[in-house]
Amino acid sequence: METEEPQGGKIVRYPSGGEATGYLLDQAQEIIKAIMPSISEKRLKKTVEVAIEDLLRLGLVGGSL
């Protein structure tokens, strides 16, 4: 089954065969967001804490946008 290109987005596909690569650009991300389970604030906080610990362990001590 071929998923249609969403308006305002793009499903990136391999040139040979047209199989989806897994990259979803712009509004195409809404396809996944619509079916993703929600995450609790507690779980999100723990996930961020673990990520920060990993970054510190790898030597990243600061950053900016």
PDB file of C-alpha atoms in Angstrom:
ATOM      1  CA  MET A   1       0.000   0.000   0.000  1.00  0.00           C
ATOM      2  CA  GLU A   2       1.418   3.364  -1.052  1.00  0.00           C
ATOM      3  CA  THR A   3       0.853   6.314   1.291  1.00  0.00           C
ATOM      4  CA  GLU A   4      -0.032   9.491  -0.561  1.00  0.00           C
ATOM      5  CA  GLU A   5       2.099  12.600  -0.146  1.00  0.00           C
ATOM      6  CA  PRO A   6       0.445  14.751   2.520  1.00  0.00           C
ATOM      7  CA  GLN A   7      -0.334  18.356   1.676  1.00  0.00           C
ATOM      8  CA  GLY A   8       2.557  20.522   2.876  1.00  0.00           C
ATOM      9  CA  GLY A   9       4.887  17.588   3.454  1.00  0.00           C
ATOM     10  CA  LYS A  10       7.012  14.967   1.781  1.00  0.00           C
ATOM     11  CA  ILE A  11       7.697  11.282   2.335  1.00  0.00           C
ATOM     12  CA  VAL A  12      11.290  10.798   1.201  1.00  0.00           C
ATOM     13  CA  ARG A  13      11.636   7.705  -0.987  1.00  0.00           C
ATOM     14  CA  TYR A  14      14.506   5.753  -2.497  1.00  0.00           C
ATOM     15  CA  PRO A  15      14.932   6.565  -6.205  1.00  0.00           C
ATOM     16  CA  SER A  16      14.972   2.884  -7.124  1.00  0.00           C
ATOM     17  CA  GLY A  17      11.580   1.393  -6.376  1.00  0.00           C
ATOM     18  CA  GLY A  18      10.064   4.292  -4.452  1.00  0.00           C
ATOM     19  CA  GLU A  19      10.228   2.618  -1.039  1.00  0.00           C
ATOM     20  CA  ALA A  20      10.016   5.070   1.866  1.00  0.00           C
ATOM     21  CA  THR A  21      13.357   5.853   3.525  1.00  0.00           C
ATOM     22  CA  GLY A  22      11.821   6.752   6.867  1.00  0.00           C
ATOM     23  CA  TYR A  23      12.410  10.482   6.513  1.00  0.00           C
ATOM     24  CA  LEU A  24       9.237  12.517   6.853  1.00  0.00           C
ATOM     25  CA  LEU A  25       9.507  16.203   6.035  1.00  0.00           C
ATOM     26  CA  ASP A  26       7.312  19.033   7.269  1.00  0.00           C
ATOM     27  CA  GLN A  27       3.613  18.082   7.476  1.00  0.00           C
ATOM     28  CA  ALA A  28       4.368  14.435   6.666  1.00  0.00           C
ATOM     29  CA  GLN A  29       5.441  14.078  10.301  1.00  0.00           C
ATOM     30  CA  GLU A  30       1.790  14.493  11.276  1.00  0.00           C
ATOM     31  CA  ILE A  31       1.129  10.967   9.937  1.00  0.00           C
ATOM     32  CA  ILE A  32       3.217   9.547  12.781  1.00  0.00           C
ATOM     33  CA  LYS A  33       2.208  12.097  15.419  1.00  0.00           C
ATOM     34  CA  ALA A  34      -1.428  11.119  14.894  1.00  0.00           C
ATOM     35  CA  ILE A  35      -0.793   7.509  15.968  1.00  0.00           C
ATOM     36  CA  MET A  36       1.976   7.969  18.554  1.00  0.00           C
ATOM     37  CA  PRO A  37       0.963   7.236  22.129  1.00  0.00           C
ATOM     38  CA  SER A  38       1.196  10.207  24.457  1.00  0.00           C
ATOM     39  CA  ILE A  39       4.029  10.400  26.976  1.00  0.00           C
ATOM     40  CA  SER A  40       3.523  11.363  30.597  1.00  0.00           C
ATOM     41  CA  GLU A  41       5.315  14.369  32.056  1.00  0.00           C
ATOM     42  CA  LYS A  42       7.085  12.028  34.510  1.00  0.00           C
ATOM     43  CA  ARG A  43       8.371   9.824  31.670  1.00  0.00           C
ATOM     44  CA  LEU A  44       9.459  12.833  29.609  1.00  0.00           C
ATOM     45  CA  LYS A  45      11.372  14.275  32.575  1.00  0.00           C
ATOM     46  CA  LYS A  46      13.172  10.959  33.145  1.00  0.00           C
ATOM     47  CA  THR A  47      14.026  10.678  29.439  1.00  0.00           C
ATOM     48  CA  VAL A  48      15.540  14.178  29.416  1.00  0.00           C
ATOM     49  CA  GLU A  49      17.504  13.461  32.614  1.00  0.00           C
ATOM     50  CA  VAL A  50      18.992  10.286  31.116  1.00  0.00           C
ATOM     51  CA  ALA A  51      19.874  12.123  27.892  1.00  0.00           C
ATOM     52  CA  ILE A  52      21.618  14.901  29.838  1.00  0.00           C
ATOM     53  CA  GLU A  53      23.580  12.346  31.875  1.00  0.00           C
ATOM     54  CA  ASP A  54      24.686  10.641  28.647  1.00  0.00           C
ATOM     55  CA  LEU A  55      25.794  13.945  27.121  1.00  0.00           C
ATOM     56  CA  LEU A  56      27.757  14.879  30.238  1.00  0.00           C
ATOM     57  CA  ARG A  57      29.406  11.460  30.238  1.00  0.00           C
ATOM     58  CA  LEU A  58      30.441  12.070  26.627  1.00  0.00           C
ATOM     59  CA  GLY A  59      31.960  15.423  27.540  1.00  0.00           C
ATOM     60  CA  LEU A  60      29.298  17.862  26.347  1.00  0.00           C
ATOM     61  CA  VAL A  61      28.991  20.462  29.088  1.00  0.00           C
ATOM     62  CA  GLY A  62      27.149  23.293  27.346  1.00  0.00           C
ATOM     63  CA  GLY A  63      25.358  24.408  24.264  1.00  0.00           C
ATOM     64  CA  SER A  64      23.117  27.013  22.751  1.00  0.00           C
ATOM     65  CA  LEU A  65      20.579  27.393  19.997  1.00  0.00           C
TER      66      LEU A  65
END
